[in-house]
PDB file of C-alpha atoms and ligand atoms in Angstrom:
ATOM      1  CA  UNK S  38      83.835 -20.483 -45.733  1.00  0.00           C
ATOM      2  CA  UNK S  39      83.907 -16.929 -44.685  1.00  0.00           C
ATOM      3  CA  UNK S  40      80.606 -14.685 -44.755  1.00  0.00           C
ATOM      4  CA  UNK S  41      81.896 -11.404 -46.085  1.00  0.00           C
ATOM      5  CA  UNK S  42      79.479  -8.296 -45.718  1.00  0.00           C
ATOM      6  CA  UNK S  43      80.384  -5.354 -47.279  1.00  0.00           C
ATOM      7  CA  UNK S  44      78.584  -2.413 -46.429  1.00  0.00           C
ATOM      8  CA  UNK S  45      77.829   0.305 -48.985  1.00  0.00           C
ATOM      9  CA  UNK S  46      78.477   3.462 -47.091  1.00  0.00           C
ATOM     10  CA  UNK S  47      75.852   5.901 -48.686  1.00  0.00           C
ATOM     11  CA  UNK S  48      71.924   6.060 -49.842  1.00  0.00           C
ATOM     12  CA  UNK S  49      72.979   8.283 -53.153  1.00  0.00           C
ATOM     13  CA  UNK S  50      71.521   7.168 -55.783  1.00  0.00           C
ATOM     14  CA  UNK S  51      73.859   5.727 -58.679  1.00  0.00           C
ATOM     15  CA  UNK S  52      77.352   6.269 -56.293  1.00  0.00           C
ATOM     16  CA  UNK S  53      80.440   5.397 -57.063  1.00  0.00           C
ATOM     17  CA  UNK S  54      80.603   4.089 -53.970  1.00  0.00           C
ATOM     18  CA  UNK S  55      78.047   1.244 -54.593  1.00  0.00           C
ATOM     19  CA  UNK S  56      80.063   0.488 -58.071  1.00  0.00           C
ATOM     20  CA  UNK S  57      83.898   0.054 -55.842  1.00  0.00           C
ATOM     21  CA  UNK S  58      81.428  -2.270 -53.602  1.00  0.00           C
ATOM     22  CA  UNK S  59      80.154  -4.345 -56.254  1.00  0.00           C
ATOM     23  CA  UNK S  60      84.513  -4.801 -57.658  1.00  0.00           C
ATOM     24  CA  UNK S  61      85.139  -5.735 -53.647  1.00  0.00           C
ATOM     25  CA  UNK S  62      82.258  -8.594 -54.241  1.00  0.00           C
ATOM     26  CA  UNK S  63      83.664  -9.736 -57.103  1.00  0.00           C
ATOM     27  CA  UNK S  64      87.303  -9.695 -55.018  1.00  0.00           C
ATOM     28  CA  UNK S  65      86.069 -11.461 -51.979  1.00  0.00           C
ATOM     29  CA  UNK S  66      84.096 -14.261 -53.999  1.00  0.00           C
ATOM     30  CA  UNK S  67      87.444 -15.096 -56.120  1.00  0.00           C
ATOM     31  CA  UNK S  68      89.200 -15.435 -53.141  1.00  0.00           C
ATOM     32  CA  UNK S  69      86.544 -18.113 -51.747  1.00  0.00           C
ATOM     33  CA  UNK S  70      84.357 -16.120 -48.934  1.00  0.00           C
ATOM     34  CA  UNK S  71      80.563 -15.462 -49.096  1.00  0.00           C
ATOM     35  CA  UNK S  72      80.206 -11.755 -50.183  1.00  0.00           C
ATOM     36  CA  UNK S  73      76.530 -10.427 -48.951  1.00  0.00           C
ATOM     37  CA  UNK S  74      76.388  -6.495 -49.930  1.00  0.00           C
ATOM     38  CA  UNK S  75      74.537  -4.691 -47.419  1.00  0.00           C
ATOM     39  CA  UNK S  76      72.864  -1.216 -49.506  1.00  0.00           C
ATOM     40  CA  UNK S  77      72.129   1.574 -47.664  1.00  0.00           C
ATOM     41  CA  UNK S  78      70.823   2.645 -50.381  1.00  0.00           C
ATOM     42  CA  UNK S  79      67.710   0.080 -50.585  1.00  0.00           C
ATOM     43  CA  UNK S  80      66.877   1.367 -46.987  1.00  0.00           C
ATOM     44  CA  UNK S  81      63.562   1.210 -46.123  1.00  0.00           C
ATOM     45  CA  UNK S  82      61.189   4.660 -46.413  1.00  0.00           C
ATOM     46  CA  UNK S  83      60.541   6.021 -43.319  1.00  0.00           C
ATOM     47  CA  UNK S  84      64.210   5.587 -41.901  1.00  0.00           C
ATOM     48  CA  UNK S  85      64.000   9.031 -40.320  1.00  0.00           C
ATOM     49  CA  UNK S  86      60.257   7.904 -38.480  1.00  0.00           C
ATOM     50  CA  UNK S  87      61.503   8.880 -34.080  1.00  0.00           C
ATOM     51  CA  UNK S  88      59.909   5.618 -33.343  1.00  0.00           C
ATOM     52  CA  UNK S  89      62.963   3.823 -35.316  1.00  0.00           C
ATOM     53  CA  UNK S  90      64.917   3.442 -32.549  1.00  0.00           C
ATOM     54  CA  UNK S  91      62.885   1.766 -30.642  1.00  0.00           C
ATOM     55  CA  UNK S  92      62.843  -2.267 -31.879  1.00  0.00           C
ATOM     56  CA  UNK S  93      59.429  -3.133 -31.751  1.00  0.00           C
ATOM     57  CA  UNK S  94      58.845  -0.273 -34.066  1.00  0.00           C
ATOM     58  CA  UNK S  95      60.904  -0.470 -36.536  1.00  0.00           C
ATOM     59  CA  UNK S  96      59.844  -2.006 -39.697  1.00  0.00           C
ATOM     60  CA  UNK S  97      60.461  -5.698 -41.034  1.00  0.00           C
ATOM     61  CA  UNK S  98      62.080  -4.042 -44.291  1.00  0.00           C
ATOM     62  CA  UNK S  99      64.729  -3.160 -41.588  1.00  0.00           C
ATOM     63  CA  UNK S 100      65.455  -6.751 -40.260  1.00  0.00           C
ATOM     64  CA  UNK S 101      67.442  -8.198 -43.485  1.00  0.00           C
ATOM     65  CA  UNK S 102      69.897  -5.712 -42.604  1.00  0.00           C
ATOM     66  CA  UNK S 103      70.362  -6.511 -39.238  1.00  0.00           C
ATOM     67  CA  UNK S 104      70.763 -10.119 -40.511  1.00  0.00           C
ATOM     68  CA  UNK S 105      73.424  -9.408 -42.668  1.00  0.00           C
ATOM     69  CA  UNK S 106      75.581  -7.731 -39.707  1.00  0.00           C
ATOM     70  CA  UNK S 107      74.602 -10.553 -37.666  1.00  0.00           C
ATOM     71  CA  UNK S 108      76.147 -13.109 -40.538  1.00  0.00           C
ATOM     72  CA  UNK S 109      79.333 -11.623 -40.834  1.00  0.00           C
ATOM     73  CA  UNK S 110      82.524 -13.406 -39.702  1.00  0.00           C
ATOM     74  CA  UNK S 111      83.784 -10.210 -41.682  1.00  0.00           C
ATOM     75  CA  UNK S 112      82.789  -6.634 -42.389  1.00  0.00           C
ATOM     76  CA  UNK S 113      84.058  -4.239 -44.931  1.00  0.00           C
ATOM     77  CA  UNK S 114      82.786  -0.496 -44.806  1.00  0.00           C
ATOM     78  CA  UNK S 115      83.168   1.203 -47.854  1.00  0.00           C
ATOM     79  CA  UNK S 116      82.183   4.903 -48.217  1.00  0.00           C
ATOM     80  CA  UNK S 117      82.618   8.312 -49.230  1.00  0.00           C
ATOM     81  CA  UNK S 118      83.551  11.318 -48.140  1.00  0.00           C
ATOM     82  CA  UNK S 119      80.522  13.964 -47.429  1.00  0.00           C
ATOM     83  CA  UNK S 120      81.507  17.204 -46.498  1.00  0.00           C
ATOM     84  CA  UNK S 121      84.565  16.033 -44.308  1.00  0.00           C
ATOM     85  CA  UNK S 122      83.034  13.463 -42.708  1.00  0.00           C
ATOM     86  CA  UNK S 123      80.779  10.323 -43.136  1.00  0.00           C
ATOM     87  CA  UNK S 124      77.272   9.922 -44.398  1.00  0.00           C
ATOM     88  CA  UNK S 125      74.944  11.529 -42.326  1.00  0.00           C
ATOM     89  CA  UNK S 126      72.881   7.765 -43.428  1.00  0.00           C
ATOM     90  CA  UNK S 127      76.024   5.473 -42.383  1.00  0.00           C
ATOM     91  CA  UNK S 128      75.534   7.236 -38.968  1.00  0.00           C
ATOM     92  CA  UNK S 129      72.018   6.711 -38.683  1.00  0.00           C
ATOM     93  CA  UNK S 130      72.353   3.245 -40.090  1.00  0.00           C
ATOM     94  CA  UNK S 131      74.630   1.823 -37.007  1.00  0.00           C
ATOM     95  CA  UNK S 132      72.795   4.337 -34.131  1.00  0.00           C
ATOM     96  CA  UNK S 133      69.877   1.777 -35.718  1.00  0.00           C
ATOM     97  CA  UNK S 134      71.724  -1.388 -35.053  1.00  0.00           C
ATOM     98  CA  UNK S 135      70.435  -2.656 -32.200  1.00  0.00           C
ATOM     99  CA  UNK S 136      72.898  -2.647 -28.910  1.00  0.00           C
ATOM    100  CA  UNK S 137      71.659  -5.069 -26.513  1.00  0.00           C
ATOM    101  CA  UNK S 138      72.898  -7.830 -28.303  1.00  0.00           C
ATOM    102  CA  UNK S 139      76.404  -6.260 -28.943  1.00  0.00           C
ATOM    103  CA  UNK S 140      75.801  -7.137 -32.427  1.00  0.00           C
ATOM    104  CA  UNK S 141      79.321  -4.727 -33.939  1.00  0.00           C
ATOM    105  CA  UNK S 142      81.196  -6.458 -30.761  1.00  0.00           C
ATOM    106  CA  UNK S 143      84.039  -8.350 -31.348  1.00  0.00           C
ATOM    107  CA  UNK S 144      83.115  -8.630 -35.241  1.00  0.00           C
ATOM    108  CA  UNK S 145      86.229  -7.708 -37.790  1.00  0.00           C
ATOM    109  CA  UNK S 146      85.794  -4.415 -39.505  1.00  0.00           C
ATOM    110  CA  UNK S 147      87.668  -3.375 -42.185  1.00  0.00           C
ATOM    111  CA  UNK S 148      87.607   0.641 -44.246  1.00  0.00           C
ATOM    112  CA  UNK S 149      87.734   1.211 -47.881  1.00  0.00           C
ATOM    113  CA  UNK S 150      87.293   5.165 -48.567  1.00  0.00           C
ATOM    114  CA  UNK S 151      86.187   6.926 -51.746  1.00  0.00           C
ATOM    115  CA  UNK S 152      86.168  10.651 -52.333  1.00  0.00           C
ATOM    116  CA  UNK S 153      86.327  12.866 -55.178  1.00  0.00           C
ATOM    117  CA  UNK S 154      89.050  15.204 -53.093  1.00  0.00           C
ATOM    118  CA  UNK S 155      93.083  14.958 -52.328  1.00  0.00           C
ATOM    119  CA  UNK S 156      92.088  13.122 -48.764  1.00  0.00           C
ATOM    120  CA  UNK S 157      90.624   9.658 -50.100  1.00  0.00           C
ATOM    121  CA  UNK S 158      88.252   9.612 -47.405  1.00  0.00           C
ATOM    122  CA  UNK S 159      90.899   9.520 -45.050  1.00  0.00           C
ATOM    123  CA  UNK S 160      88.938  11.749 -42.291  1.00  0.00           C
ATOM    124  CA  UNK S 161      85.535   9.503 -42.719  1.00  0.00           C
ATOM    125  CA  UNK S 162      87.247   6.283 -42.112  1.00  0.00           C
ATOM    126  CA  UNK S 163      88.962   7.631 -39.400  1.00  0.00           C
ATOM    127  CA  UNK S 164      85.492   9.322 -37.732  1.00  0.00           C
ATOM    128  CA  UNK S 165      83.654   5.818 -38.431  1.00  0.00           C
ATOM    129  CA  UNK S 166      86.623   3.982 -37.312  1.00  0.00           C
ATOM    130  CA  UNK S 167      86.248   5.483 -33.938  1.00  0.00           C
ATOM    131  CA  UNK S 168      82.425   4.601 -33.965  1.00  0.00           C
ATOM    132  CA  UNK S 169      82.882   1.042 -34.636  1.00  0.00           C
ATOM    133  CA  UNK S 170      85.842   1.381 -31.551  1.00  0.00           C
ATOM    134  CA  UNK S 171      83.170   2.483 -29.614  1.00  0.00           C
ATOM    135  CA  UNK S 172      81.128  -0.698 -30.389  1.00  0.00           C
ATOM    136  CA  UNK S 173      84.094  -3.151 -29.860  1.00  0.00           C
ATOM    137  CA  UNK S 174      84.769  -3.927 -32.725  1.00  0.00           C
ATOM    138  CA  UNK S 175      87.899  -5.750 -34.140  1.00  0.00           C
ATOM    139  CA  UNK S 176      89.380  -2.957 -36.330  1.00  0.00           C
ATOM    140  CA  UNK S 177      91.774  -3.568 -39.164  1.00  0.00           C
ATOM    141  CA  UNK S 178      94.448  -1.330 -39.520  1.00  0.00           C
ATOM    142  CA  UNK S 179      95.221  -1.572 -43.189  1.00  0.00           C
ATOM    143  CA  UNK S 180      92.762   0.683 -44.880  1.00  0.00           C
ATOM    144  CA  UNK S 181      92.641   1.843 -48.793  1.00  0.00           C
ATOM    145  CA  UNK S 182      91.673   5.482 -49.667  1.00  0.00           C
ATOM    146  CA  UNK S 183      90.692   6.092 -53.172  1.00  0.00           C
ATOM    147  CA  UNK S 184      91.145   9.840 -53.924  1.00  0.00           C
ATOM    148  CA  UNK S 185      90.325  11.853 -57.038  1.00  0.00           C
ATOM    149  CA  UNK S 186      88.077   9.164 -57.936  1.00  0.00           C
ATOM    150  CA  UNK S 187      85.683  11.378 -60.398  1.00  0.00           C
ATOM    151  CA  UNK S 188      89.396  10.756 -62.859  1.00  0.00           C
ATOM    152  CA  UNK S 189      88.446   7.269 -62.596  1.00  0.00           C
ATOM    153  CA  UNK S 190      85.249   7.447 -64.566  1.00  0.00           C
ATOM    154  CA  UNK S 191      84.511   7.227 -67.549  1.00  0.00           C
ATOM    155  CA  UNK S 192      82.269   9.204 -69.766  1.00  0.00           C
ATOM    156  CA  UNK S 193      79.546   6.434 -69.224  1.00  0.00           C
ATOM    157  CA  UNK S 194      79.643   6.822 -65.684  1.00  0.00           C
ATOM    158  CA  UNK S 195      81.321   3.482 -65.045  1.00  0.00           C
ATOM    159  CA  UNK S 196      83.944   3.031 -62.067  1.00  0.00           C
ATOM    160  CA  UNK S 197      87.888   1.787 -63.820  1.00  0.00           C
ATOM    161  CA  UNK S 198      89.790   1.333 -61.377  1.00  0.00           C
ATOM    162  CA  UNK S 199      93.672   1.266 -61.976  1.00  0.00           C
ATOM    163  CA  UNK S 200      95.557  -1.964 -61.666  1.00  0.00           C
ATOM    164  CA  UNK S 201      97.392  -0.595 -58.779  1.00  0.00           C
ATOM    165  CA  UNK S 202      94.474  -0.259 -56.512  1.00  0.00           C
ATOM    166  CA  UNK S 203      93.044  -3.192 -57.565  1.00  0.00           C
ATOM    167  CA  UNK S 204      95.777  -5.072 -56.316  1.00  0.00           C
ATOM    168  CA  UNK S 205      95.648  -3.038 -53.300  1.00  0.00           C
ATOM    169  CA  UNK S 206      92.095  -3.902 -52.774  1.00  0.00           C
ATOM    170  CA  UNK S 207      92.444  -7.727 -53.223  1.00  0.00           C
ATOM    171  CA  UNK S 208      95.741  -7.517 -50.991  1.00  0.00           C
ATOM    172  CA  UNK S 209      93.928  -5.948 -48.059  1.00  0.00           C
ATOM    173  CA  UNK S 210      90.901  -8.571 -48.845  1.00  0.00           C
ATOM    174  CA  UNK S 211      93.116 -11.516 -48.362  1.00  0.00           C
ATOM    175  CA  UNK S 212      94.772 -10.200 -45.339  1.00  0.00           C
ATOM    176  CA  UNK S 213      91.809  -8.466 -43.697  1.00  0.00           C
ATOM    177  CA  UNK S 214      90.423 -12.508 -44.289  1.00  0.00           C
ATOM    178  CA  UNK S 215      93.089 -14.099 -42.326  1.00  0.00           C
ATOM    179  CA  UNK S 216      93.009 -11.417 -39.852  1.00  0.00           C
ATOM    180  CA  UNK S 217      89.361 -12.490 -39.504  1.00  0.00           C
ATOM    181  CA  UNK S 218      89.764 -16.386 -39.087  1.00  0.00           C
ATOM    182  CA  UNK S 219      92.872 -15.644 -36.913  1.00  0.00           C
ATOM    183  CA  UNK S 220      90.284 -13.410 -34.074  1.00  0.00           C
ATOM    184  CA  UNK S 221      87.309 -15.962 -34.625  1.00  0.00           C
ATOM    185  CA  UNK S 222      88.258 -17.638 -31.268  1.00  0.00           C
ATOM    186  CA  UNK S 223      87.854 -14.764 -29.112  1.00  0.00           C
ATOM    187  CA  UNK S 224      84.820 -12.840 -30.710  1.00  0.00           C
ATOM    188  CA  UNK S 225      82.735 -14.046 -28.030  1.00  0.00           C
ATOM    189  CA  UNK S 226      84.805 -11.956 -25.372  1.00  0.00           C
ATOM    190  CA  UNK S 227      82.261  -9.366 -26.795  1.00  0.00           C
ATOM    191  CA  UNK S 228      79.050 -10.984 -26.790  1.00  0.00           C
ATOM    192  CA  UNK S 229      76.102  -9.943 -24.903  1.00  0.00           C
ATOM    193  CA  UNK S 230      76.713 -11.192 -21.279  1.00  0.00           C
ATOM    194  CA  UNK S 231      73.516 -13.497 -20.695  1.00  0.00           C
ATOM    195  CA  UNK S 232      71.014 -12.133 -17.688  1.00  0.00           C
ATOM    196  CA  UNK S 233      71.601 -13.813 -14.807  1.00  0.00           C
ATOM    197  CA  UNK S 234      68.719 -16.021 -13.385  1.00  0.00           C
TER     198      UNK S 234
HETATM  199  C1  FMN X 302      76.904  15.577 -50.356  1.00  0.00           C
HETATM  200  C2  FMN X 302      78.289  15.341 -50.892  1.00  0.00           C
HETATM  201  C3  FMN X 302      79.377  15.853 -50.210  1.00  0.00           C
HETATM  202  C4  FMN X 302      80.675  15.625 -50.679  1.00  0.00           C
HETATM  203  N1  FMN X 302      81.736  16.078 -49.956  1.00  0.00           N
HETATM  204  C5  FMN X 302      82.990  15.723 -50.322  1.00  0.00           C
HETATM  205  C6  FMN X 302      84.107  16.050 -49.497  1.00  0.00           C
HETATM  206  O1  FMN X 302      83.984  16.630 -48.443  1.00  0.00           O
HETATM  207  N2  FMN X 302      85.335  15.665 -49.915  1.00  0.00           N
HETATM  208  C7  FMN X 302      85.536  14.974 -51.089  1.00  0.00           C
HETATM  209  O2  FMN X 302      86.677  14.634 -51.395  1.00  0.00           O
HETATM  210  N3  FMN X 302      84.497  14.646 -51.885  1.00  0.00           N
HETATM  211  C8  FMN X 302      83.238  14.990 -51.520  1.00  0.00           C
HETATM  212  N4  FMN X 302      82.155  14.623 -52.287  1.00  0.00           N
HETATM  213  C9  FMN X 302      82.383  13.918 -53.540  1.00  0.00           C
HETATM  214  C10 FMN X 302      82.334  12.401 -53.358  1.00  0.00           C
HETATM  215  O3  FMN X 302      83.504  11.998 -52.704  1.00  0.00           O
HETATM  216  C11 FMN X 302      82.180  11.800 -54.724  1.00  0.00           C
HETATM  217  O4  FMN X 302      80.838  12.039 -55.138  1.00  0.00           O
HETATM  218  C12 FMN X 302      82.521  10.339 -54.849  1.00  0.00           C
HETATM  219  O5  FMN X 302      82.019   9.913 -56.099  1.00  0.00           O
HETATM  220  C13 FMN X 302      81.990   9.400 -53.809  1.00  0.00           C
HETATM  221  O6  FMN X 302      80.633   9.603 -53.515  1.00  0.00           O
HETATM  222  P1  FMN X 302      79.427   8.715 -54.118  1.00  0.00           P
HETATM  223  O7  FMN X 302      79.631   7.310 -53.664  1.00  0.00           O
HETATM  224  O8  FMN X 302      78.208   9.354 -53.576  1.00  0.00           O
HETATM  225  O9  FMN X 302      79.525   8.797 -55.628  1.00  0.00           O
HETATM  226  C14 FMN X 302      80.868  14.880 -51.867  1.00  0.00           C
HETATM  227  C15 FMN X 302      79.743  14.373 -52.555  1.00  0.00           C
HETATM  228  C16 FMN X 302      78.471  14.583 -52.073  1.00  0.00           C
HETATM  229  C17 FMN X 302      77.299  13.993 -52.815  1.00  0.00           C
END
Protein backbone atom coordinates (compact mmCIF):
# COMPACT_ATOMS: atom_id res chain seq x y z
CA UNK A 1 0.00 0.00 0.00
CA UNK A 2 1.13 3.45 -0.75
CA UNK A 3 1.27 6.25 2.09
CA UNK A 4 -0.04 9.29 0.28
CA UNK A 5 0.52 12.76 2.09
CA UNK A 6 -1.01 15.54 0.73
CA UNK A 7 -0.01 18.73 1.93
CA UNK A 8 -2.46 21.62 2.29
CA UNK A 9 -0.51 24.55 1.01
CA UNK A 10 -1.93 27.47 3.21
CA UNK A 11 -2.91 28.37 7.09
CA UNK A 12 -6.20 30.47 5.78
CA UNK A 13 -8.80 29.72 7.51
CA UNK A 14 -11.83 27.98 5.59
CA UNK A 15 -9.58 27.81 1.96
CA UNK A 16 -10.51 26.43 -0.89
CA UNK A 17 -7.46 25.01 -0.93
CA UNK A 18 -8.04 22.69 2.12
CA UNK A 19 -11.62 21.70 0.41
CA UNK A 20 -9.58 20.51 -3.37
CA UNK A 21 -7.29 18.60 -0.61
CA UNK A 22 -9.94 16.87 1.12
CA UNK A 23 -11.54 15.69 -3.03
CA UNK A 24 -7.59 14.53 -3.63
CA UNK A 25 -8.13 12.25 -0.26
CA UNK A 26 -11.08 10.97 -1.33
CA UNK A 27 -9.15 10.29 -4.99
CA UNK A 28 -6.11 8.68 -3.58
CA UNK A 29 -8.11 6.34 -1.06
CA UNK A 30 -10.40 4.99 -4.12
CA UNK A 31 -7.51 4.25 -5.90
CA UNK A 32 -6.07 2.04 -2.86
CA UNK A 33 -3.11 4.30 -1.18
CA UNK A 34 -3.09 5.63 2.44
CA UNK A 35 -4.06 9.38 2.17
CA UNK A 36 -2.64 11.30 5.49
CA UNK A 37 -3.51 15.22 4.96
CA UNK A 38 -0.88 17.25 6.36
CA UNK A 39 -2.80 21.03 7.46
CA UNK A 40 -0.86 23.85 7.61
CA UNK A 41 -3.48 25.22 8.81
CA UNK A 42 -3.62 23.26 12.33
CA UNK A 43 0.05 24.56 12.78
CA UNK A 44 1.05 24.97 16.04
CA UNK A 45 0.95 28.80 17.76
CA UNK A 46 4.11 30.15 18.03
CA UNK A 47 5.35 29.02 14.45
CA UNK A 48 7.03 32.39 13.97
CA UNK A 49 9.00 31.89 17.78
CA UNK A 50 13.36 32.48 16.21
CA UNK A 51 14.09 29.54 18.34
CA UNK A 52 11.94 27.29 15.74
CA UNK A 53 14.60 26.48 13.78
CA UNK A 54 16.55 25.13 16.00
CA UNK A 55 15.22 21.21 16.82
CA UNK A 56 15.48 20.97 20.32
CA UNK A 57 13.26 23.96 20.47
CA UNK A 58 10.70 23.48 18.58
CA UNK A 59 7.55 22.26 20.02
CA UNK A 60 6.09 18.56 20.13
CA UNK A 61 2.81 20.01 18.37
CA UNK A 62 5.42 20.31 15.50
CA UNK A 63 6.62 16.61 15.38
CA UNK A 64 3.28 14.94 13.81
CA UNK A 65 4.11 16.91 10.92
CA UNK A 66 7.43 15.94 10.48
CA UNK A 67 6.05 12.36 10.78
CA UNK A 68 3.80 12.65 8.12
CA UNK A 69 6.70 13.82 5.58
CA UNK A 70 8.71 11.15 6.98
CA UNK A 71 5.71 8.45 6.03
CA UNK A 72 5.32 9.36 2.64
CA UNK A 73 6.26 7.00 -0.22
CA UNK A 74 4.31 9.98 -1.96
CA UNK A 75 3.74 13.70 -1.59
CA UNK A 76 1.20 15.91 -3.18
CA UNK A 77 1.48 19.81 -2.60
CA UNK A 78 -1.54 21.51 -3.17
CA UNK A 79 -1.76 25.34 -2.85
CA UNK A 80 -2.71 28.65 -3.85
CA UNK A 81 -1.58 31.40 -5.35
CA UNK A 82 -0.67 34.52 -2.88
CA UNK A 83 0.29 37.50 -4.47
CA UNK A 84 2.32 35.73 -7.35
CA UNK A 85 3.92 33.42 -5.44
CA UNK A 86 3.51 30.75 -2.64
CA UNK A 87 2.39 31.03 0.92
CA UNK A 88 4.61 32.96 2.84
CA UNK A 89 3.50 29.66 5.59
CA UNK A 90 4.35 26.81 2.87
CA UNK A 91 7.82 28.52 2.91
CA UNK A 92 8.25 28.62 6.45
CA UNK A 93 6.74 25.20 6.79
CA UNK A 94 9.68 23.29 4.69
CA UNK A 95 12.70 26.00 5.93
CA UNK A 96 11.18 24.06 9.32
CA UNK A 97 11.68 20.59 8.05
CA UNK A 98 14.56 19.48 9.44
CA UNK A 99 17.73 18.94 6.89
CA UNK A 100 20.12 16.70 8.45
CA UNK A 101 18.21 13.83 7.80
CA UNK A 102 17.46 14.76 4.09
CA UNK A 103 13.98 14.12 4.98
CA UNK A 104 12.38 15.91 1.14
CA UNK A 105 15.42 13.77 -0.51
CA UNK A 106 14.67 11.42 -2.94
CA UNK A 107 10.81 11.44 -1.83
CA UNK A 108 8.15 11.87 -4.96
CA UNK A 109 6.54 15.25 -5.06
CA UNK A 110 3.81 16.02 -6.99
CA UNK A 111 1.86 20.05 -7.57
CA UNK A 112 -1.77 20.71 -7.66
CA UNK A 113 -2.33 24.70 -7.91
CA UNK A 114 -5.41 26.73 -7.01
CA UNK A 115 -5.90 30.41 -7.64
CA UNK A 116 -8.70 32.66 -8.09
CA UNK A 117 -6.67 34.40 -11.27
CA UNK A 118 -6.09 33.41 -15.22
CA UNK A 119 -2.54 31.67 -14.05
CA UNK A 120 -3.89 28.57 -11.93
CA UNK A 121 -1.10 28.86 -9.70
CA UNK A 122 1.13 28.22 -12.37
CA UNK A 123 4.03 30.67 -10.95
CA UNK A 124 3.70 29.08 -7.19
CA UNK A 125 4.15 25.59 -8.31
CA UNK A 126 6.81 26.52 -10.35
CA UNK A 127 8.67 28.75 -7.30
CA UNK A 128 7.97 25.66 -4.84
CA UNK A 129 8.91 23.28 -7.47
CA UNK A 130 12.33 24.71 -7.50
CA UNK A 131 12.45 24.53 -3.59
CA UNK A 132 11.67 20.97 -3.37
CA UNK A 133 14.63 20.67 -6.46
CA UNK A 134 16.71 22.17 -4.10
CA UNK A 135 15.94 19.43 -1.49
CA UNK A 136 16.28 16.48 -3.99
CA UNK A 137 13.37 15.69 -4.40
CA UNK A 138 11.77 13.38 -7.09
CA UNK A 139 9.59 15.93 -8.97
CA UNK A 140 6.64 15.00 -11.10
CA UNK A 141 6.22 16.73 -14.12
CA UNK A 142 2.52 16.48 -14.69
CA UNK A 143 1.00 19.19 -12.62
CA UNK A 144 -2.88 20.48 -12.56
CA UNK A 145 -3.61 24.26 -12.23
CA UNK A 146 -7.06 25.15 -11.24
CA UNK A 147 -7.73 28.78 -12.33
CA UNK A 148 -10.76 31.01 -11.76
CA UNK A 149 -11.62 28.79 -9.04
CA UNK A 150 -13.92 31.48 -6.99
CA UNK A 151 -16.56 30.29 -10.43
CA UNK A 152 -16.34 27.02 -8.88
CA UNK A 153 -18.16 27.83 -5.69
CA UNK A 154 -21.11 27.84 -4.81
CA UNK A 155 -23.18 30.26 -2.88
CA UNK A 156 -22.59 28.01 0.28
CA UNK A 157 -19.05 28.25 -0.03
CA UNK A 158 -18.57 24.65 -1.10
CA UNK A 159 -15.72 23.64 -3.71
CA UNK A 160 -17.68 21.77 -7.30
CA UNK A 161 -15.33 20.90 -9.18
CA UNK A 162 -16.10 20.16 -12.96
CA UNK A 163 -15.96 16.64 -14.24
CA UNK A 164 -13.12 17.56 -16.40
CA UNK A 165 -10.72 18.34 -13.68
CA UNK A 166 -11.78 15.74 -11.71
CA UNK A 167 -10.70 13.37 -14.10
CA UNK A 168 -7.63 15.29 -14.46
CA UNK A 169 -6.97 15.06 -10.83
CA UNK A 170 -7.53 11.25 -10.47
CA UNK A 171 -5.44 10.79 -13.83
CA UNK A 172 -2.40 12.56 -12.45
CA UNK A 173 -3.12 10.55 -8.97
CA UNK A 174 -2.81 7.24 -10.64
CA UNK A 175 0.17 8.14 -12.62
CA UNK A 176 1.99 10.32 -10.08
CA UNK A 177 1.36 6.62 -7.97
CA UNK A 178 3.16 4.51 -10.38
CA UNK A 179 5.70 7.08 -10.88
CA UNK A 180 6.18 6.67 -7.11
CA UNK A 181 6.48 2.75 -6.82
CA UNK A 182 8.54 2.85 -10.09
CA UNK A 183 11.54 5.42 -8.06
CA UNK A 184 11.06 3.46 -4.66
CA UNK A 185 14.32 1.53 -5.42
CA UNK A 186 16.57 4.36 -5.62
CA UNK A 187 15.15 6.85 -2.92
CA UNK A 188 17.89 5.94 -0.76
CA UNK A 189 20.51 7.54 -3.28
CA UNK A 190 19.26 10.59 -1.19
CA UNK A 191 19.37 9.57 2.26
CA UNK A 192 21.41 11.06 4.90
CA UNK A 193 24.97 9.61 4.38
CA UNK A 194 25.64 7.89 7.92
CA UNK A 195 28.78 9.58 10.02
CA UNK A 196 31.59 7.73 9.63
CA UNK A 197 33.08 6.03 12.80
C1 LIG B 1 -3.40 36.85 0.50
C2 LIG B 1 -4.00 36.39 -0.80
C3 LIG B 1 -3.35 36.67 -1.99
C4 LIG B 1 -3.88 36.23 -3.20
N1 LIG B 1 -3.20 36.47 -4.36
C5 LIG B 1 -3.63 35.90 -5.51
C6 LIG B 1 -2.84 36.00 -6.70
O1 LIG B 1 -1.77 36.56 -6.72
N2 LIG B 1 -3.32 35.41 -7.82
C7 LIG B 1 -4.52 34.74 -7.85
O2 LIG B 1 -4.89 34.21 -8.90
N3 LIG B 1 -5.28 34.63 -6.74
C8 LIG B 1 -4.85 35.18 -5.58
N4 LIG B 1 -5.58 35.04 -4.42
C9 LIG B 1 -6.86 34.34 -4.47
C10 LIG B 1 -6.71 32.85 -4.15
O3 LIG B 1 -6.12 32.23 -5.25
C11 LIG B 1 -8.09 32.34 -3.84
O4 LIG B 1 -8.44 32.82 -2.55
C12 LIG B 1 -8.26 30.84 -3.91
O5 LIG B 1 -9.50 30.55 -3.29
C13 LIG B 1 -7.23 29.98 -3.26
O6 LIG B 1 -6.87 30.41 -1.97
P1 LIG B 1 -7.44 29.77 -0.60
O7 LIG B 1 -7.03 28.34 -0.57
O8 LIG B 1 -6.83 30.60 0.46
O9 LIG B 1 -8.95 29.89 -0.65
C14 LIG B 1 -5.10 35.51 -3.21
C15 LIG B 1 -5.75 35.23 -1.99
C16 LIG B 1 -5.21 35.65 -0.80
C17 LIG B 1 -5.91 35.30 0.49
Amino acid sequence: MLNVTILSGTNRANSTTRQLVSSLEEIYASLGAIPVVVDLAQLPAGMCHPGMYEGEVRPAAFRPFIEAIEAADALVVCLPEYNGGMPGILKMFIDLLPDRDNILGGRPVAFVGIAAGQWGALRPIEQVAAVFTYRKSFIYPERVFIRDCEDMVDATGVLCLPDSLKRRLVEQAIRFSEFARVVSPIRSLFAAVPEPG
